[in-house]
Coordinates of C-alpha atoms and ligand atoms in Angstrom, one line a residue:
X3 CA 0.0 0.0 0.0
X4 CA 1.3 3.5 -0.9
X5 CA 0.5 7.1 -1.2
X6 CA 0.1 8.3 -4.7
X7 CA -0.5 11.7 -6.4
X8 CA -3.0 11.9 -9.0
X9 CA -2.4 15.4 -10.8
X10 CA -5.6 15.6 -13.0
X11 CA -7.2 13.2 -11.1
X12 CA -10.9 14.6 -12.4
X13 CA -10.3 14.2 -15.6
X14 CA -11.0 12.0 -18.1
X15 CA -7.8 9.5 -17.8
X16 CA -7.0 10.5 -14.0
X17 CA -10.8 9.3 -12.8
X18 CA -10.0 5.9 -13.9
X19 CA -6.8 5.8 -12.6
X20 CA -7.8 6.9 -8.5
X21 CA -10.7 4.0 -9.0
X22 CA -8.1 1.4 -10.2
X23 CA -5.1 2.5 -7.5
X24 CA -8.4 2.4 -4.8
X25 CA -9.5 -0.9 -5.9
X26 CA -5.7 -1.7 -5.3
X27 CA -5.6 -0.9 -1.7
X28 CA -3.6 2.8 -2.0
X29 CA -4.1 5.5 -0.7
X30 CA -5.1 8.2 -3.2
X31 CA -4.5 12.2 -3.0
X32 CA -6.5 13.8 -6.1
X33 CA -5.2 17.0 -7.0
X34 CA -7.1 18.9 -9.7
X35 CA -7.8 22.8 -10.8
X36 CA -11.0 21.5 -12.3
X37 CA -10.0 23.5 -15.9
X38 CA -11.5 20.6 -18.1
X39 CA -11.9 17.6 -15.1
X40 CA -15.5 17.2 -13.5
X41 CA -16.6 16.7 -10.1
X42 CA -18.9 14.3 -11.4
X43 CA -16.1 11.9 -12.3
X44 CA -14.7 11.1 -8.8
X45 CA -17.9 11.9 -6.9
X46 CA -18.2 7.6 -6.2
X47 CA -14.8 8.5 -4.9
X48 CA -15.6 11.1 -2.0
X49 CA -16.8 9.4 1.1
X50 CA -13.5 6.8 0.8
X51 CA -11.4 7.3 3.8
X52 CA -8.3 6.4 1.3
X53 CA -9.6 9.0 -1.2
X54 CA -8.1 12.8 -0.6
X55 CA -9.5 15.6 -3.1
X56 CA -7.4 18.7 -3.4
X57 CA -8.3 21.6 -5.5
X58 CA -5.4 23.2 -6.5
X59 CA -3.2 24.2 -9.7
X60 CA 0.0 22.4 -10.3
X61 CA 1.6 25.8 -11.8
X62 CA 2.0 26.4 -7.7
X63 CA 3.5 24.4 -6.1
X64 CA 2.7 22.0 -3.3
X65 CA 3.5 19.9 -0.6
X66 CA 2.5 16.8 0.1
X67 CA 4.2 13.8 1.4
X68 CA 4.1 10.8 -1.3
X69 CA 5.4 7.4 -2.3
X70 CA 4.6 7.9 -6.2
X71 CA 3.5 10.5 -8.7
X72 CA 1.1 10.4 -11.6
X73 CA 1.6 13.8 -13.4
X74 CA -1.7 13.9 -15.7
X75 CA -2.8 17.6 -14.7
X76 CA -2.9 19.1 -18.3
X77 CA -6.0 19.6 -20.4
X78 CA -6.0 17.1 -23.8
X79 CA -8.4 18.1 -26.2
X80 CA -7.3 20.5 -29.1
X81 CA -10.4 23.1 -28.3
X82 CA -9.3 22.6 -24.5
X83 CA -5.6 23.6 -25.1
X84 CA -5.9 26.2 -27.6
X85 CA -8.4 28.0 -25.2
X86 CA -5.9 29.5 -23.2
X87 CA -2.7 28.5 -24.6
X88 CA -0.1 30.2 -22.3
X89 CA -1.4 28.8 -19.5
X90 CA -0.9 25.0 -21.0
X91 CA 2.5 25.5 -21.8
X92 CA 2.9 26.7 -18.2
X93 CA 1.0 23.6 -16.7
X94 CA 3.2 21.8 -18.7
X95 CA 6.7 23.3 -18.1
X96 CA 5.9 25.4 -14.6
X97 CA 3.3 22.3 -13.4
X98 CA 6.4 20.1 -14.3
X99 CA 8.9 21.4 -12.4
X100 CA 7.0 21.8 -9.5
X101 CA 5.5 18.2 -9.7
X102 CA 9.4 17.3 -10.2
X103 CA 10.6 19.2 -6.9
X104 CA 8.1 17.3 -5.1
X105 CA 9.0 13.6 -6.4
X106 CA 13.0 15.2 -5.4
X107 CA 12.1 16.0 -2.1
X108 CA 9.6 12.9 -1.2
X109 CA 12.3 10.6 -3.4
X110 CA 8.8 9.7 -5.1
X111 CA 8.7 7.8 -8.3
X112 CA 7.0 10.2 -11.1
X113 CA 5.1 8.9 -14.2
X114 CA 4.3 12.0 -16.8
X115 CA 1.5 11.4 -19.3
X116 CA 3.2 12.5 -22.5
X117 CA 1.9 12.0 -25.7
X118 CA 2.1 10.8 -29.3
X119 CA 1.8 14.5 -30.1
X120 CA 5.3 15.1 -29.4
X121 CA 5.9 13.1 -33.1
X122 CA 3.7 15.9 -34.5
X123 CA 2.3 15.6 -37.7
X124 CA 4.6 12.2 -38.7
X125 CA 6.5 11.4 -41.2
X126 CA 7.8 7.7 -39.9
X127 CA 4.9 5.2 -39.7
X128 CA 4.1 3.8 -37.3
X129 CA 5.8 5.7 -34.4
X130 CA 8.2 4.0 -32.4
X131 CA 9.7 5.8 -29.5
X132 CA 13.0 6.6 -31.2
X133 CA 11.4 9.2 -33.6
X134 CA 12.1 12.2 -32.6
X135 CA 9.1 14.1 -34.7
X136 CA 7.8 16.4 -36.9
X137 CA 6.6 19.4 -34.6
X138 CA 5.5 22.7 -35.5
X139 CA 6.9 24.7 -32.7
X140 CA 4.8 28.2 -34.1
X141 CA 2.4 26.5 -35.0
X142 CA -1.7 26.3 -32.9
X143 CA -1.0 22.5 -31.9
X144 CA 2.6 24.1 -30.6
X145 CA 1.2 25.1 -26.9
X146 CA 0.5 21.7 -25.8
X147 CA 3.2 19.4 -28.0
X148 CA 6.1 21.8 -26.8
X149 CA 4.9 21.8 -23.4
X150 CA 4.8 18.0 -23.5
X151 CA 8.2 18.0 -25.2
X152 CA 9.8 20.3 -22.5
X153 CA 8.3 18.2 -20.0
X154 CA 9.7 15.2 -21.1
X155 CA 13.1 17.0 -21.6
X156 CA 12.9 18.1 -17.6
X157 CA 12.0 14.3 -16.4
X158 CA 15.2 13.3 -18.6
X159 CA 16.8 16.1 -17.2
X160 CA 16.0 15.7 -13.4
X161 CA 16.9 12.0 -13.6
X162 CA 20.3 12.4 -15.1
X163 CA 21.2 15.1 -12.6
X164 CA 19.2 14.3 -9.8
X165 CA 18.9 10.2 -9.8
X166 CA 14.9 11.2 -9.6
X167 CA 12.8 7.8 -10.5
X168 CA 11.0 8.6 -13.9
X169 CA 8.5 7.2 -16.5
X170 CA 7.9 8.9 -19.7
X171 CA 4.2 7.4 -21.0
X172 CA 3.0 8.5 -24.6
X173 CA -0.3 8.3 -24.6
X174 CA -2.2 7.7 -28.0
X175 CA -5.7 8.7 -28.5
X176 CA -7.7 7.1 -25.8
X177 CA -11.3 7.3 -25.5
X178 CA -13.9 5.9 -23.2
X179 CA -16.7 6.6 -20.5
X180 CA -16.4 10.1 -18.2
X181 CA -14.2 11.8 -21.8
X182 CA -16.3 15.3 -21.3
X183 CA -19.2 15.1 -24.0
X184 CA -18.2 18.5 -24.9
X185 CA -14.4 18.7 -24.8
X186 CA -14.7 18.7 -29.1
X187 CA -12.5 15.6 -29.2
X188 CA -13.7 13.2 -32.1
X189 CA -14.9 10.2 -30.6
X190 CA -17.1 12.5 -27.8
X191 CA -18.3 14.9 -30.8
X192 CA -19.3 12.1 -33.0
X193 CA -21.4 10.1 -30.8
X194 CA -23.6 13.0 -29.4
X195 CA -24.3 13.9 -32.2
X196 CA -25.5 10.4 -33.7
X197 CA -27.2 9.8 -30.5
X198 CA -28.9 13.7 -31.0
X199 CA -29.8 13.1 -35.1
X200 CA -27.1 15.4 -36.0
X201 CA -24.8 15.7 -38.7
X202 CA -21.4 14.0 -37.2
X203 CA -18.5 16.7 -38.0
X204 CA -15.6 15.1 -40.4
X205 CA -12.7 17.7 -40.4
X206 CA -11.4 17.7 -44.1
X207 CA -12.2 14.7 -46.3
X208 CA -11.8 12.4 -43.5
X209 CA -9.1 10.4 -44.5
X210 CA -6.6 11.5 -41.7
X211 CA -6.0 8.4 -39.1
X212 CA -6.1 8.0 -35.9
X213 CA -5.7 4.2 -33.2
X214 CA -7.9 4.7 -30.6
X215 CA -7.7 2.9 -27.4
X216 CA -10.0 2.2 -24.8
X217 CA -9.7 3.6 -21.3
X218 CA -9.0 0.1 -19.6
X219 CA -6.2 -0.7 -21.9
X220 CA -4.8 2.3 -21.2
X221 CA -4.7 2.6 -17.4
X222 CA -3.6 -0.6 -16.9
X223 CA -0.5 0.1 -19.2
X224 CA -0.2 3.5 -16.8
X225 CA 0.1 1.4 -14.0
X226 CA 2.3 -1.6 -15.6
X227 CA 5.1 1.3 -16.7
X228 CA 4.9 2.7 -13.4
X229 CA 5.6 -0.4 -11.5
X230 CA 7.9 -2.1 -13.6
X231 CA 11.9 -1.6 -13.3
X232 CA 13.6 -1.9 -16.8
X233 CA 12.8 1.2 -18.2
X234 CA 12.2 5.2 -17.6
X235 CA 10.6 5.2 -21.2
X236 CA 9.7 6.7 -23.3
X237 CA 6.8 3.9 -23.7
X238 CA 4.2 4.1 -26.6
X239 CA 0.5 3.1 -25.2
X240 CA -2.2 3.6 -27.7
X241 CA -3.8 1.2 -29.5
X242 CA -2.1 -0.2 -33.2
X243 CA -5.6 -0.6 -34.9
X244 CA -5.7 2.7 -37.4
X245 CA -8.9 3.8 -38.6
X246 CA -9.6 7.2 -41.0
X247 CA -12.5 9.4 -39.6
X248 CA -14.6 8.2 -42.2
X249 CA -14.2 4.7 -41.0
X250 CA -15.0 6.5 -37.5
X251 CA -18.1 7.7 -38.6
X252 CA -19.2 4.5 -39.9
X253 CA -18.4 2.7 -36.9
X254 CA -19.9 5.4 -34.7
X255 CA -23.5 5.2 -36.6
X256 CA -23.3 1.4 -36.4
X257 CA -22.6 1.8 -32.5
X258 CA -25.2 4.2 -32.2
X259 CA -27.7 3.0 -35.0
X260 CA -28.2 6.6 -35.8
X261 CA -29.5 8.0 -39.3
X262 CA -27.6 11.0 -38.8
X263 CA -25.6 11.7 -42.1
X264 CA -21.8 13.2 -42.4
X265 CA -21.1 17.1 -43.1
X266 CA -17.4 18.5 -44.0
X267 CA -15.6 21.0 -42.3
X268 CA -12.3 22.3 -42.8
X269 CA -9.6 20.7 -41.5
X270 CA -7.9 22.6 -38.6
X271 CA -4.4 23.9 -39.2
X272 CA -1.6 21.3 -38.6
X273 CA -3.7 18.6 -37.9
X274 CA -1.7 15.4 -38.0
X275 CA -2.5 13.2 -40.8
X276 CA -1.8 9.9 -39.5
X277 CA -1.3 8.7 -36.3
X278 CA -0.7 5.0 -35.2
X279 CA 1.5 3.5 -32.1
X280 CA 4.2 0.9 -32.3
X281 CA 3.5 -0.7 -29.1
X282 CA 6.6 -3.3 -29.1
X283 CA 8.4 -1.6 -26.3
X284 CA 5.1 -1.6 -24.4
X285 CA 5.4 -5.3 -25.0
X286 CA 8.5 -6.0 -24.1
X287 CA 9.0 -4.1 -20.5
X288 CA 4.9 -4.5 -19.7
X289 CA 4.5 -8.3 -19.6
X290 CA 3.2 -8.2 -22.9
X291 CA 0.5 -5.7 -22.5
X292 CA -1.5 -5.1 -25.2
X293 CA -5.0 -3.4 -25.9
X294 CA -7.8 -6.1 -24.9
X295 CA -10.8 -4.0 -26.1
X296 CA -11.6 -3.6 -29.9
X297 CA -13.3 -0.3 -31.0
X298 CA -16.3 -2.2 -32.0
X299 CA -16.8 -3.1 -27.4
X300 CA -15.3 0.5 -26.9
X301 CA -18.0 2.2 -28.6
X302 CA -20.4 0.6 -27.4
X303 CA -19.6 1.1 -23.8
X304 CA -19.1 4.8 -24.6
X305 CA -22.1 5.3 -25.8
X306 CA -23.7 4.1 -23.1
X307 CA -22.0 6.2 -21.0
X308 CA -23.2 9.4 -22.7
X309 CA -26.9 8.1 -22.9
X310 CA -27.3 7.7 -19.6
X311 CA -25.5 11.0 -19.0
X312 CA -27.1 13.3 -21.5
X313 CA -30.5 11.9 -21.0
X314 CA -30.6 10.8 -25.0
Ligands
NAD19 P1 -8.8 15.7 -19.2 O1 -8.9 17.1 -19.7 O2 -10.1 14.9 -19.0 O3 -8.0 15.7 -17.8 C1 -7.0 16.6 -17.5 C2 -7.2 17.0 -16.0 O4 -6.2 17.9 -15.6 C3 -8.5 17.7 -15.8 O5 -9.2 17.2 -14.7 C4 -8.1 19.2 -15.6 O6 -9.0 19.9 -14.8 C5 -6.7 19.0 -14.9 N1 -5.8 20.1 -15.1 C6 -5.5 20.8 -16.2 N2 -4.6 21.8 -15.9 C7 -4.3 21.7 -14.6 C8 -3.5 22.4 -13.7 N3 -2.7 23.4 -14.2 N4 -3.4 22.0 -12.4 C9 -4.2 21.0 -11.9 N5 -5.0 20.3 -12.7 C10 -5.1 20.6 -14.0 O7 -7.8 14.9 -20.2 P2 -7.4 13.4 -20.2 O8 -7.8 12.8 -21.5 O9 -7.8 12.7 -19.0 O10 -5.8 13.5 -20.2 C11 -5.0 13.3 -19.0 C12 -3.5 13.4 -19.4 O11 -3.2 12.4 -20.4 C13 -3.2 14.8 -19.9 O12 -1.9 15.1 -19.4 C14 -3.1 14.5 -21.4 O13 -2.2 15.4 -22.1 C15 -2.6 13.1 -21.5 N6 -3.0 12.5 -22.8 C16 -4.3 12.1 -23.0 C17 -4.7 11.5 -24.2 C18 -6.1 11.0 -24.5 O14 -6.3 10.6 -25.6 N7 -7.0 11.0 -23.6 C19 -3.7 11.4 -25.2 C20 -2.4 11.8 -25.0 C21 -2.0 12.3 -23.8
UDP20 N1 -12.1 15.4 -35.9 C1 -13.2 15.4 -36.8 N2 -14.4 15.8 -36.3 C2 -14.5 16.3 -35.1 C3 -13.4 16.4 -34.2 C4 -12.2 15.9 -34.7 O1 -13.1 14.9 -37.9 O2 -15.7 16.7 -34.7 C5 -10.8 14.9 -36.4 C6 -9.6 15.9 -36.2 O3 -9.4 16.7 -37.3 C7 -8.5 14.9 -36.1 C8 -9.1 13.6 -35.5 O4 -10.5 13.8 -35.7 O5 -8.0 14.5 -37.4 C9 -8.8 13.5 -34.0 O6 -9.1 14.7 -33.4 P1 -9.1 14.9 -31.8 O7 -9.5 16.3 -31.5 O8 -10.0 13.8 -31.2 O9 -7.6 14.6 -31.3 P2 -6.2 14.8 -31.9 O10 -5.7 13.4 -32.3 O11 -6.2 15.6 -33.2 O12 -5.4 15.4 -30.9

């Protein structure tokens, strides 16, 4: 049993992550600003004598005594990040360093959520960790795929100089129950509007890709990497199935057996055109992890989710 720091832990990701380290036996301290994360997703959570909430921003700093850190404090969607884009590069730079000091001075081991958006728009297919990627740093996208970059730069940095115990995730599109039905990433955007009748958005023709991977598979590689003692990362976790946004669409309608038809909109600047995970380091330090949940389940689950949630 331990005491672990869950930055973000009312968002989308960091929900699932307190309820699986809970279900462990650890104590859990959530510490979230509540910029994109819901009180809704942790509410279960609350009356748990081993379940802390903190409001607080990680761009201050804080301290707390703790046997292990999971830095996910850092909003995800594009819409979310580009809304006030100084402040996530500071979450991701300032946030870092102060969620670094604290793992120095508690000699805490510290997992950062990166992401495959530190490859940028790709040019090598699939990614494998050694890429070093295609990044507009000017560029819209830039706020929150420098940030990421930097962060990963200071883990590096802190472990070379300071011995600090790091793990560098890269997390590939993940989707699944409590993603905010209005945070304007695909898979949320697409099924509320099938489940409302309404046209499901395609940016550009549709033909950009991403691999999407289901919540579970995805916090139980979090917690694998974190545990595990061959490797500081960098570690792919997504999911290698690709799929265009048209296929999306499809897949989404079937899920939802909606009528609603497609409409085109223009594709946002820098958007990456294909996105898919080699997973074979995540095989080989994770005990062979590997997504268990096909798109097809995923869906389905997720749309459950937002029936029940919106009422539809
Ligand atoms: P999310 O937006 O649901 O969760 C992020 C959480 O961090 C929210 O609860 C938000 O309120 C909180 N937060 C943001 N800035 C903060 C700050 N300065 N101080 C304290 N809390 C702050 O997103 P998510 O999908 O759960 O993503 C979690 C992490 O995983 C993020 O770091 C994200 O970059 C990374 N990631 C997610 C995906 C994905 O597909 N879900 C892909 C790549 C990387
Ligand atoms: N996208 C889309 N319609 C939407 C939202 C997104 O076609 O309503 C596309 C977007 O252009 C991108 C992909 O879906 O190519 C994934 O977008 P998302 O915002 O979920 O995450 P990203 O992988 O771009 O960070």
């Amino acid at each position: 049993m331990a005491t672990i720091l869950v930055t973000g832990g009312a968002g989308f990701l960091g929900s699932h992550l307190c309820d699986r380290l809970i279900e462990r036996g650890d104590d859990v301290i959530c510490l979230d600003n509540f910029f994109t994360g819901k009180k809704r997703n942790i509410q279960h959570l609350l009356g748990n004598p081993r379940f802390e909430l903190i409001r607080h921003d990680i761009v201050h700093p804080v301290f707390l005594e703790v046997d292990q850190i999971y830095n996910l404090a850092c909003p995800a969607s594009p819409e979310a990040y580009q809304y006030n884009p100084i402040k996530t590069i500071k979450t991701s730079t300032v946030g870092m360093v102060n969620m670094l000091g604290l793992a120095k001075r508690c000699k805490a081991r510290i997992l950062q959520a990166s992401t495959s958006e530190c490859y940028g728009d790709p040019e090598v297919h699939p990614q494998q960790e050694d890429y070093w990627g295609h990044v507009n740093p000017i560029g819209p996208r830039s706020c929150y795929d420098e940030g990421k970059r930097v962060a990963e730069s200071l883990c590096m940095n802190y472990h070379l100089s300071h011995g600090l115990e790091i793990r560098i995730m890269r997390i590939f599109n993940t989707y699944g129950p409590r993603m905010d039905p209005n945070d304007g990433r695909v898979i949320s955007n697409f099924i509320t509007q099938a489940l409302r009748g309404e046209p499901l958005t395609v940016y550009g023709e549709g033909k950009q890709t991403r691999s999407f991977c289901y919540v579970s598979d995805n916090i139980e590689g979090m917690m694998r990497l974190m545990d595990q003692e061959e490797t500081v990362g960098p570690v792919n976790i997504g999911n290698p199935t690709e799929n265009t946004m048209l296929e999306l669409a499809e897949q989404v309608l079937q899920a939802t057996g909606s009528s609603s038809k497609v409409a085109h909109l223009e594709l946002p600047k820098d958007d990456p055109k294909q996105r898919c995970p080699d997973i074979t380091r995540a095989k080989q330090y994770l005990n062979n992890w590997e997504p268990q949940v096909d798109l097809k389940t995923g869906l389905k689950q997720t749309v459950a989710y937002y029936k029940e949630l919106l009422n539809l």
